[in-house]
Coordinates of C-alpha atoms in Angstrom, one line a residue:
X1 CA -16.4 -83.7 25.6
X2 CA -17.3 -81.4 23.0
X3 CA -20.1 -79.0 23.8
X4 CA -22.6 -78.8 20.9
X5 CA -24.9 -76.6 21.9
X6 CA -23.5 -72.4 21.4
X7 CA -23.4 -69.9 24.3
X8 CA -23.8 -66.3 23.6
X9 CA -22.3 -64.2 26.6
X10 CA -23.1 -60.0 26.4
X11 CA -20.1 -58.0 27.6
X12 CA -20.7 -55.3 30.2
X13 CA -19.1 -54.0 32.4
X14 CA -18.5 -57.1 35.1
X15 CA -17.0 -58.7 32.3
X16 CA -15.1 -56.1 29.5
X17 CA -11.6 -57.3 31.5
X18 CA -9.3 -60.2 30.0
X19 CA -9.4 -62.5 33.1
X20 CA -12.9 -62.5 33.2
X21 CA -13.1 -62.7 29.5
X22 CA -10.4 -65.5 29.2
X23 CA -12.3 -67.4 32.2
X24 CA -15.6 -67.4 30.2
X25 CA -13.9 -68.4 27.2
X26 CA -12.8 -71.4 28.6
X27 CA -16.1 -72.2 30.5
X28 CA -17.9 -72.2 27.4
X29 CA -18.0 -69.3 25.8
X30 CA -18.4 -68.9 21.6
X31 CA -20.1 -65.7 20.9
X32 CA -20.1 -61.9 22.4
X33 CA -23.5 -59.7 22.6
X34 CA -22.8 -55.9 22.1
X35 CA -25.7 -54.5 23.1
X36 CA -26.0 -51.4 21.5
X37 CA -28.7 -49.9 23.7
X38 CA -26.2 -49.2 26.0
X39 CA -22.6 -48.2 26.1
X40 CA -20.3 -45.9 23.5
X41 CA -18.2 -46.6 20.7
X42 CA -14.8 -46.6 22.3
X43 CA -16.3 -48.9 25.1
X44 CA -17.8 -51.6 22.7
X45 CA -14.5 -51.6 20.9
X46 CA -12.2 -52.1 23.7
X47 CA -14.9 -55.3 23.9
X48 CA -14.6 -56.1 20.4
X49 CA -10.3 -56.1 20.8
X50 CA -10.5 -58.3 24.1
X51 CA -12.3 -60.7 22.7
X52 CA -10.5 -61.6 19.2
X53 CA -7.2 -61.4 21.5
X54 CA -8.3 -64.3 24.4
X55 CA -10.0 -66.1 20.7
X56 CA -6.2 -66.1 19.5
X57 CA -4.7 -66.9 22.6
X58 CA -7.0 -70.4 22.8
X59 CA -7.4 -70.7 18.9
X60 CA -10.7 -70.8 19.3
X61 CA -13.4 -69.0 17.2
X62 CA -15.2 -65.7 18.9
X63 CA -17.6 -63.9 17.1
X64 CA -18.9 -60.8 17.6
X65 CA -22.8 -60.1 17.6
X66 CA -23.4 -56.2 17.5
X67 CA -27.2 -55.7 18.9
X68 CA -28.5 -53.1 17.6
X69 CA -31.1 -50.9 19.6
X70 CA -33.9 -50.7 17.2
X71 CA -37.2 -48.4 17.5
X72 CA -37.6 -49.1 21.4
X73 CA -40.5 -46.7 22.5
X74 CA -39.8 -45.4 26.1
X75 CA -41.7 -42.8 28.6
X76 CA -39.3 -39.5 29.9
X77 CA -38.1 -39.2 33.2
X78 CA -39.7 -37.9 36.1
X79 CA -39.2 -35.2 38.4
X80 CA -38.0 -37.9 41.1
X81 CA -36.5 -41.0 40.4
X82 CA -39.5 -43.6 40.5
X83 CA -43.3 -42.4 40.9
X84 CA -46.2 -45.0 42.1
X85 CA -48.5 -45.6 39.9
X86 CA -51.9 -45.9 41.5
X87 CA -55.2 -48.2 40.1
X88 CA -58.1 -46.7 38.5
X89 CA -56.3 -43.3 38.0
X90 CA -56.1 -41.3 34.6
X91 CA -52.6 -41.5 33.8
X92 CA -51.9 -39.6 30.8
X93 CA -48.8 -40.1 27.8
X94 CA -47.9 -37.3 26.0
X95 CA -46.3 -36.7 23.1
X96 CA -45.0 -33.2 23.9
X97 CA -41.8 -33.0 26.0
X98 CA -42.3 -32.3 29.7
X99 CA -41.1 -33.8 33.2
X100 CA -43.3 -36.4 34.4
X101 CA -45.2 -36.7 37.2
X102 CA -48.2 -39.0 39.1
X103 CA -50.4 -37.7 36.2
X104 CA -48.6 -37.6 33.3
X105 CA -45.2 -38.3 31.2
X106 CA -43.3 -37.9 28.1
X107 CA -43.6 -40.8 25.5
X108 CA -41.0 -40.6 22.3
X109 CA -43.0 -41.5 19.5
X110 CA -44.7 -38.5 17.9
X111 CA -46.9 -40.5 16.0
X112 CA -48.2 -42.6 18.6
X113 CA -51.8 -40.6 19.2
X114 CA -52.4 -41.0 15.6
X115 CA -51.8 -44.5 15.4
X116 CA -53.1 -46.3 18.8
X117 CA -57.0 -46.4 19.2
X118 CA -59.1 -46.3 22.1
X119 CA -59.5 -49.1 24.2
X120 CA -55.4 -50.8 23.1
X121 CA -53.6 -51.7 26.0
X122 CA -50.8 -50.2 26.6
X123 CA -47.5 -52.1 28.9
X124 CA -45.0 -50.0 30.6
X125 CA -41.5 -51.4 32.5
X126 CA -41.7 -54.7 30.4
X127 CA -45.5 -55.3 31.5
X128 CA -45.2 -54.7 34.9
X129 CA -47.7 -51.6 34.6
X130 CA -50.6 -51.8 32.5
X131 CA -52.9 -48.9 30.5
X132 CA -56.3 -49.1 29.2
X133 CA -56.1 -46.0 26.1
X134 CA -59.5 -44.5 27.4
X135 CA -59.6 -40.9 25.0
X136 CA -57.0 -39.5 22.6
X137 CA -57.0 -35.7 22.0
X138 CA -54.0 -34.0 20.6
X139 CA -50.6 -34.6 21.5
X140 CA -52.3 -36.5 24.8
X141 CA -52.9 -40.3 25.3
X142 CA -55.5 -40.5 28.2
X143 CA -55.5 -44.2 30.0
X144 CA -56.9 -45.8 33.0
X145 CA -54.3 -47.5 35.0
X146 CA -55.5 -51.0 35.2
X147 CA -52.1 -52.5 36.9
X148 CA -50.1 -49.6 38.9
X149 CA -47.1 -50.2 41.1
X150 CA -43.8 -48.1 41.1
X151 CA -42.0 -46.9 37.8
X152 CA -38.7 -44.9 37.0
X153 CA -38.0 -43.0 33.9
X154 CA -37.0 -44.0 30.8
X155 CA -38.9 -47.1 31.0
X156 CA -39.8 -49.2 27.8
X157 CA -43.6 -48.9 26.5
X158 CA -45.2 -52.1 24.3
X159 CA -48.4 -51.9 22.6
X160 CA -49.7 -55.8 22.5
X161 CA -52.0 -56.1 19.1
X162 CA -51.3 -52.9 17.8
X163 CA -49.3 -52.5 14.8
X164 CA -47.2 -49.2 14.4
X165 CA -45.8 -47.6 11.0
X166 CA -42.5 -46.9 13.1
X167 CA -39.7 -48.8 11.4
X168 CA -37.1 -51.4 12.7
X169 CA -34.2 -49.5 12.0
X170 CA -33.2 -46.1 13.3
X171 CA -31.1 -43.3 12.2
X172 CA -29.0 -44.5 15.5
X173 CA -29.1 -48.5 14.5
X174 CA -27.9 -47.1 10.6
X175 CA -24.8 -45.1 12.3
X176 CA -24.2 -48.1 14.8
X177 CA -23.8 -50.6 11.6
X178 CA -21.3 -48.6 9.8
X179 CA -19.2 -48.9 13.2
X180 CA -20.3 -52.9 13.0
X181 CA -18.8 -52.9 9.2
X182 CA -16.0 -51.1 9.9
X183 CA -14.6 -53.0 12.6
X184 CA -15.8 -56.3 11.1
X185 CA -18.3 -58.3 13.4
X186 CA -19.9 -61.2 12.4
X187 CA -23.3 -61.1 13.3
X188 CA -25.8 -57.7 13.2
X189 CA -29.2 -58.5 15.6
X190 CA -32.1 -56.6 14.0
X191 CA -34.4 -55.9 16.8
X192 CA -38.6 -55.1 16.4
X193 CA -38.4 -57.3 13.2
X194 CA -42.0 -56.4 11.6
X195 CA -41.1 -58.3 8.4
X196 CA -38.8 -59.8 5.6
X197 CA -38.4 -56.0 4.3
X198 CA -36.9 -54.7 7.9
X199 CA -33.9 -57.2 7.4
X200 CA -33.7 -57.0 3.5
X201 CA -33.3 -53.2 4.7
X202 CA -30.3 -53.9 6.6
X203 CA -28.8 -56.5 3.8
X204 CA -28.7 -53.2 2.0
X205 CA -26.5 -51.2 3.7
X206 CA -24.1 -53.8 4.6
X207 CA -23.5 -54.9 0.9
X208 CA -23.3 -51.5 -0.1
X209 CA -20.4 -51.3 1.9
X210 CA -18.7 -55.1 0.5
X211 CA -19.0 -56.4 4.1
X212 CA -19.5 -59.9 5.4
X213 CA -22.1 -59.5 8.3
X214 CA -24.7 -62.0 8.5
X215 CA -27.6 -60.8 9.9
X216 CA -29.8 -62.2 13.3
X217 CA -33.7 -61.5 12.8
X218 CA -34.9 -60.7 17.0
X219 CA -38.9 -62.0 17.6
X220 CA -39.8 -59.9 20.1
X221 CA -43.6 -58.3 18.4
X222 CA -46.9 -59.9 16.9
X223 CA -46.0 -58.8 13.4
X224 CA -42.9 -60.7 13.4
X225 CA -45.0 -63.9 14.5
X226 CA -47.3 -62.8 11.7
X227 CA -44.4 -62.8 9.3
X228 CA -42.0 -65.8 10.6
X229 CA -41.8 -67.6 7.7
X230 CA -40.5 -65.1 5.7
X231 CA -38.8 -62.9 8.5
X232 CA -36.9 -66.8 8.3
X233 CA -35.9 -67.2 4.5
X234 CA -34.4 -63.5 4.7
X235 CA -32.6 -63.8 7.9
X236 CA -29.4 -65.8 8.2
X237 CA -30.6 -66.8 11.7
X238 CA -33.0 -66.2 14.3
X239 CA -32.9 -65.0 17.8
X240 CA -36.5 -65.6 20.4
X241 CA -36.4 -62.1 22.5
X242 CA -39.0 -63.8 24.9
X243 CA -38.4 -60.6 27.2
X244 CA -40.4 -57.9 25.3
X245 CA -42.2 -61.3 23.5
X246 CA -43.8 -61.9 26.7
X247 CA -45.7 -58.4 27.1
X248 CA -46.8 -58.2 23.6
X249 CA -48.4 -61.6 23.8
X250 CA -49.8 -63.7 26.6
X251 CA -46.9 -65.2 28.4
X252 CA -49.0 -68.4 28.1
X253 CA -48.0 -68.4 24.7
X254 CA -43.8 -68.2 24.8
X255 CA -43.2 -71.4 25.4
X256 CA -45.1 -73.2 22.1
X257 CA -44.0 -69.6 20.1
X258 CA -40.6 -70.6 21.5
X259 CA -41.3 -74.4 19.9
X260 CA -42.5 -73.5 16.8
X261 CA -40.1 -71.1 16.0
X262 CA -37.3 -73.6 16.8
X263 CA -38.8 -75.8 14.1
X264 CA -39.2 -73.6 11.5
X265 CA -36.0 -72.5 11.6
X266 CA -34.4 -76.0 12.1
X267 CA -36.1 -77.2 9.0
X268 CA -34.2 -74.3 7.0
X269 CA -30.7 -74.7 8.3
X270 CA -30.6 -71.4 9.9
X271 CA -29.3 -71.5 13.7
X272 CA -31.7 -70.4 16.5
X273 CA -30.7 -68.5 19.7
X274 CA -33.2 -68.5 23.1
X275 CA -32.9 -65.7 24.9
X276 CA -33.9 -63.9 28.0
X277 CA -34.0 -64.6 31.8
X278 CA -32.0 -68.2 31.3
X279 CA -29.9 -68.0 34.2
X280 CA -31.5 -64.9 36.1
X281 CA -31.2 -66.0 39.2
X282 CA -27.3 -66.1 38.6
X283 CA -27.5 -62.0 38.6
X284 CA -26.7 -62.5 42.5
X285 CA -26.8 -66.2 43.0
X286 CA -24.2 -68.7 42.7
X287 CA -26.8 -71.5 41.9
X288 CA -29.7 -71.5 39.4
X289 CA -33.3 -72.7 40.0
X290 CA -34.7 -75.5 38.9
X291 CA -37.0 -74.1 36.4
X292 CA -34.1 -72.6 34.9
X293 CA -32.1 -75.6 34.7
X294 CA -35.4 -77.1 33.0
X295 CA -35.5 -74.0 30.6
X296 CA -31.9 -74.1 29.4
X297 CA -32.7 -78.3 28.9
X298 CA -35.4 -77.7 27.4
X299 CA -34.7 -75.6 24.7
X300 CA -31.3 -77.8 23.8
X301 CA -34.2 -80.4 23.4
X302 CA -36.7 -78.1 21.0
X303 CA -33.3 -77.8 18.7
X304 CA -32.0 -74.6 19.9
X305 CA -28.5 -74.0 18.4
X306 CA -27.6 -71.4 20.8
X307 CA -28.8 -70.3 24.2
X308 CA -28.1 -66.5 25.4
X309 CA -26.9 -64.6 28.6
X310 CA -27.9 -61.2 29.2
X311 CA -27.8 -59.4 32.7
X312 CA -25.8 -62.5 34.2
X313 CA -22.4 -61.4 32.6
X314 CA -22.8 -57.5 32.4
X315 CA -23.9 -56.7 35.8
X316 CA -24.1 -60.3 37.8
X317 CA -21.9 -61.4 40.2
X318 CA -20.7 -64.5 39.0
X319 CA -20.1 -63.7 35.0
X320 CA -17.8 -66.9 34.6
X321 CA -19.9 -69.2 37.0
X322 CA -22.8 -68.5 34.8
X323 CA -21.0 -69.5 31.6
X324 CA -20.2 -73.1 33.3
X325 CA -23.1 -73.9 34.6
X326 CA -24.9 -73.3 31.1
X327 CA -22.2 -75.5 29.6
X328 CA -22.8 -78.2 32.1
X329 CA -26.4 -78.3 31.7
X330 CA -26.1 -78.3 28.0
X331 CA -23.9 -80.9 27.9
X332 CA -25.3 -83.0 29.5
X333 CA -28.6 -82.9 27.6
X334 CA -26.5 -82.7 24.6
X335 CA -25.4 -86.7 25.9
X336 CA -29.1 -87.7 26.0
X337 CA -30.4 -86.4 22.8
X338 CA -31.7 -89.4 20.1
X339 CA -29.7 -88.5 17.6
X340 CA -31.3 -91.0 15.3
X341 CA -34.5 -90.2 15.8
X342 CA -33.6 -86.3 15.0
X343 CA -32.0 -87.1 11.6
X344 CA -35.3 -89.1 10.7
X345 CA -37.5 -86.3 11.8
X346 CA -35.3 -84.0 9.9
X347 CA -35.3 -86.1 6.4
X348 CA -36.7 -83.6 3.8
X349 CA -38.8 -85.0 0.9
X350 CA -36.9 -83.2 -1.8
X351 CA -33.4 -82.1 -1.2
X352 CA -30.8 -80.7 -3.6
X353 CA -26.8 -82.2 -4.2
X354 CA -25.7 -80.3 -1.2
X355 CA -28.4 -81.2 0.9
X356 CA -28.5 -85.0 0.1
X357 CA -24.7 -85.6 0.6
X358 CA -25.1 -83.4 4.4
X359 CA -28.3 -85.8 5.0
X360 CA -25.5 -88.9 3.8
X361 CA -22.7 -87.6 5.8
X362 CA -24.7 -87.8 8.9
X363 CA -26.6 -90.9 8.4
X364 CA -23.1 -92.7 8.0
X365 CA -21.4 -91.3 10.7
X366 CA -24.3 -92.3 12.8
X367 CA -24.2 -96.2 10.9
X368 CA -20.1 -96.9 11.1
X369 CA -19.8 -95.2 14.5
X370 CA -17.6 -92.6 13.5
X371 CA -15.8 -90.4 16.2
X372 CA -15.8 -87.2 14.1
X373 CA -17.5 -85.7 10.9
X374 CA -14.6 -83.6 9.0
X375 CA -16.0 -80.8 6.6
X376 CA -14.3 -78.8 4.6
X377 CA -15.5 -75.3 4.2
X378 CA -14.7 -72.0 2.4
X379 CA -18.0 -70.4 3.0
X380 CA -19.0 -72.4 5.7
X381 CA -22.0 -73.7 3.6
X382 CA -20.8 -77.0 3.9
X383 CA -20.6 -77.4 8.0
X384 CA -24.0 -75.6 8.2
X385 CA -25.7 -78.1 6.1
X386 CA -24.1 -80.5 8.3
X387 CA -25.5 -79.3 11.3
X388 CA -28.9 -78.7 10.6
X389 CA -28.9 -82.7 10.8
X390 CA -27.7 -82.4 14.4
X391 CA -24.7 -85.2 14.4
X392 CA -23.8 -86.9 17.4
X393 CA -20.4 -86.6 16.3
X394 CA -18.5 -82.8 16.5
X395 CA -17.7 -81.5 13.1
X396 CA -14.5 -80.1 12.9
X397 CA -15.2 -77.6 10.2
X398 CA -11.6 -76.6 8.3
X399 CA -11.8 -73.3 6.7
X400 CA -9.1 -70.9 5.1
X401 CA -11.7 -68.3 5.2
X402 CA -11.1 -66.4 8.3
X403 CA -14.6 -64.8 8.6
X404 CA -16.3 -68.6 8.2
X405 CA -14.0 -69.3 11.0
X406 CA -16.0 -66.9 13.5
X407 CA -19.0 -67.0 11.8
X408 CA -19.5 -70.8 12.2
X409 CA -19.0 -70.4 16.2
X410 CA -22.7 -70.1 16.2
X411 CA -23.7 -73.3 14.4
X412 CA -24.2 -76.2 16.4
X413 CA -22.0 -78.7 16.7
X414 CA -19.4 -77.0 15.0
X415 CA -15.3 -76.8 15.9
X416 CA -13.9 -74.3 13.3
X417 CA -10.0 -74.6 13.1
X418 CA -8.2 -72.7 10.0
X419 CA -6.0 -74.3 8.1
X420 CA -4.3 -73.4 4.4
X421 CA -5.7 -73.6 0.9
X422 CA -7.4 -77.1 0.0
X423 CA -5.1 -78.4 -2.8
X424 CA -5.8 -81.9 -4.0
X425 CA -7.8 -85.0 -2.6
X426 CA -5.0 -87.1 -1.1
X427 CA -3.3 -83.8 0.8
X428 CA -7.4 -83.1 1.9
X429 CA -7.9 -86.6 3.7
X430 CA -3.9 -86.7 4.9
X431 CA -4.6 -83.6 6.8
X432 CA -7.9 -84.4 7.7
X433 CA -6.8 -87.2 9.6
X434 CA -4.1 -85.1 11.1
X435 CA -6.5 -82.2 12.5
X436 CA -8.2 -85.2 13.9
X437 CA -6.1 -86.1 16.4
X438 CA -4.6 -83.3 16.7
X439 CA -7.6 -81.7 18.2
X440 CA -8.4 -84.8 20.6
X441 CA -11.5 -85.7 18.0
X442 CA -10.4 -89.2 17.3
X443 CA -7.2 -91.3 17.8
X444 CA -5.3 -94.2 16.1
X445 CA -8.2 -97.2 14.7
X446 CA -10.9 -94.2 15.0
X447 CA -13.3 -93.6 11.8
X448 CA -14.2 -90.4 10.8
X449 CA -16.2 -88.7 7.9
X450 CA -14.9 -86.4 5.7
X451 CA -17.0 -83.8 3.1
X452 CA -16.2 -80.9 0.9
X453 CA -17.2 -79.5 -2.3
X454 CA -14.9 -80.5 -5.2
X455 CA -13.3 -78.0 -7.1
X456 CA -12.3 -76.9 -3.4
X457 CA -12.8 -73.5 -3.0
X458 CA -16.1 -73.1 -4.3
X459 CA -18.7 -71.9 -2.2
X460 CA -21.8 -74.0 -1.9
X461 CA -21.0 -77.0 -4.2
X462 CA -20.7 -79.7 -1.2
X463 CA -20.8 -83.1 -3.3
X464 CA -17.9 -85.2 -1.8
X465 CA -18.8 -88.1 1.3
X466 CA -15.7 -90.3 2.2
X467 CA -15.1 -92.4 5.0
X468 CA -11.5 -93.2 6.2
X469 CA -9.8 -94.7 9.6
X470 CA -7.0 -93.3 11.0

């Protein structure tokens, strides 16, 4: 069985060992979250090298996602470790440094009492407390506590509706992508996304510096909803933050956000990860509920390429049993998918070369009951296309481009193996049939689909379908 469906695992530390990394490789495994909010350079590295090590070990694809912090707005700390919060108090934010207490607190945005107007709400600890802005006068933010409740320091602020001039990347998130480039991960996550521009930005600096980084556009704020189409064209994929989503618009609305970000990015080829509280429970359980079985099913049925685990292997207690039990519940939906009906739903009107031969590599596979769909890839143009079509087959996507190799870990359905330099049709097919079997995909009186782009080695010029038994 061949799990479609990616899992995206952050490393912290319950799971920045090689057992524990080697274990969640097995169970599932493709990608690792860095998340940049937290931790220091020498610590994210030792992550970085324990990863591509266990990836050798099992030839398997591992890429690395460095998350980068972004322009998170927080409170100070207090002058105790949690204060309560109490309802229909003045509570005031302040702009000028000082050590909070049941009154008042330090917020980190200088701008902020120029920017928010009376009467915006205002969330603090990801909308557990909430803030009715009642008078602004200085450096001071005056609010009625509408929801109170305890509160530590350092404790995230969101401002639902309003829209801030504060950008998406920091002078931190800049330094953190030159240590991204220079130890060569395969995915930057942008977070606060406001726009197309935010991740244009970003672009920027990694081809200034000749990398290959492909860049993960986070929806986590209204403007980004505002913007999703062409937050979508500039990113190479998308990531649903439904954590800090959730407090900047009605939670009511996730779930269809969720949906119609899933299709949006489906129909464009770009691969979609759902994120936040997927497997909570599994922080200290060793079983999930049944709402989060639902939600991991669920989103495999929406069209979600990838799903994401967050607290569950940095700080849970069962890092590895987490990983399975996501596997297992996505392959099993994976088995009850209509395959046939997705490919019809995803038929575009007008399609180019590329796009007609992916749309005709699937569409046979699917009609001669091929075991496998074989693509040949330099840039790994030619196994995404592929996948936006969602086979039923896996594709064993053949690459002598070691960066497609971990870069195509997130697609879905996709089984990267490298292998030498395409030369010449009848070597292609020979060895396609051999990587076949060799990799369990399909045996003796099997059919299987191969595709590339004649001349090989070109990037993007996919116009080759042929179908062959072994």
């Amino acid at each position: 069985m061949f799990k479609k469906t990616k899992i995206v695992a952050t490393i912290g530390p319950v799971s920045e060992n090689q057992k524990t990394m080697e274990k969640m490789i097995k169970a599932g495994m493709n990608v690792i979250r860095l998340n940049f909010s937290h931790g220091n350079y020498g610590e994210h590295l030792k992550r970085i090298k324990l990863a591509r090590e266990a990836g050798k070990k099992f030839e398997k694809p591992i890429a690395v996602l460095q998350d980068l912090c972004g322009p998170k707005i927080r409170i100070g700390d207090f002058y105790k470790e949690s204060i309560v919060l109490k309802e229909g108090q003045i509570f005031t934010l302040t702009t000028k440094k000082c050590v909070g207490n049941e009154k008042k607190v330090f917020i980190n945005y200088n701008r902020l009492p120029k920017e928010i107007k009376k009467g915006a709400k205002i969330m603090l600890n990801d909308g557990k407390n909430e803030l009715l802005t009642e008078k602004i006068s200085g450096n001071d933010i005056h609010c009625r506590i509408i929801i109170g409740g305890e509160i530590k320091g350092r404790r995230g602020v969101n401002f639902p509706g309003a829209s801030l001039s504060i950008g998406s990347l920091t002078t931190k998130d800049k330094k953190d992508a030159l240590f991204g480039i220079k130890h060569k991960v395969d995915f930057m996550a942008i977070s606060f996304v406001k726009s197309a521009k935010d991740i244009l930005e970003l672009k920027n600096i990694i081809k200034k510096h000749n990398a290959n980084i492909k860049i993960i556009a986070k929806i986590e704020i209204q403007d980004a909803i505002k913007n999703i189409d062409g937050i979508i064209e500039a990113a190479d994929a998308v990531l649903v933050a439904r954590g800090d989503l959730a407090v900047e618009v009605p939670m009511e609305q996730v779930p269809i956000l969720q949906k119609m970000i899933i299709k949006k990015s489906n129909a464009t080829g770009k691969p979609v990860i759902i994120a936040t509280q997927m497997l909570e429970s599994m922080i200290r359980n060793s079983l999930p509920t049944r709402a989060e079985v639902n939600d991991i099913a669920n989103a495999v049925l929406d069209g979600a390429d990838a799903v994401m685990l967050s607290e569950e292997t940095t700080l849970g207690r069962y890092p590895v049993k987490a990983v399975e039990t996501m596997a297992r519940i996505v392959g099993y939906t994976e088995k009850k998918l209509n395959y046939e009906e997705i490919l019809n739903r995803h038929r575009l009107k007008e399609k180019n070369v590329a796009d007609s031969i992916s749309f005709a590599v699937v569409n046979v596979a699917h009609n001669i009951g091929a075991k496998a769909i074989v693509a040949l890839t330099e840039s790994g143009f030619t196994s995404k296309m592929i996948s936006r079509y969602r086979p039923q087959q896996p594709i064993l996507a053949l690459t002598s481009n070691r960066k497609t190799f971990s870069q195509l870990a997130l697609n879905f359905g996709c089984h990267p193996r490298l292998m030498k330099k395409f030369d010449g049709l009848s070597s292609v097919i020979s060895e396609a049939k051999k990587l076949s079997v060799k990799y369990k995909m399909a045996g003796k009186g099997d059919k299987i689909v191969i595709t590339a782009g004649i001349p090989f080695g070109k990037s993007g010029g996919t116009n080759l379908l042929i179908a062959q038994t072994i």
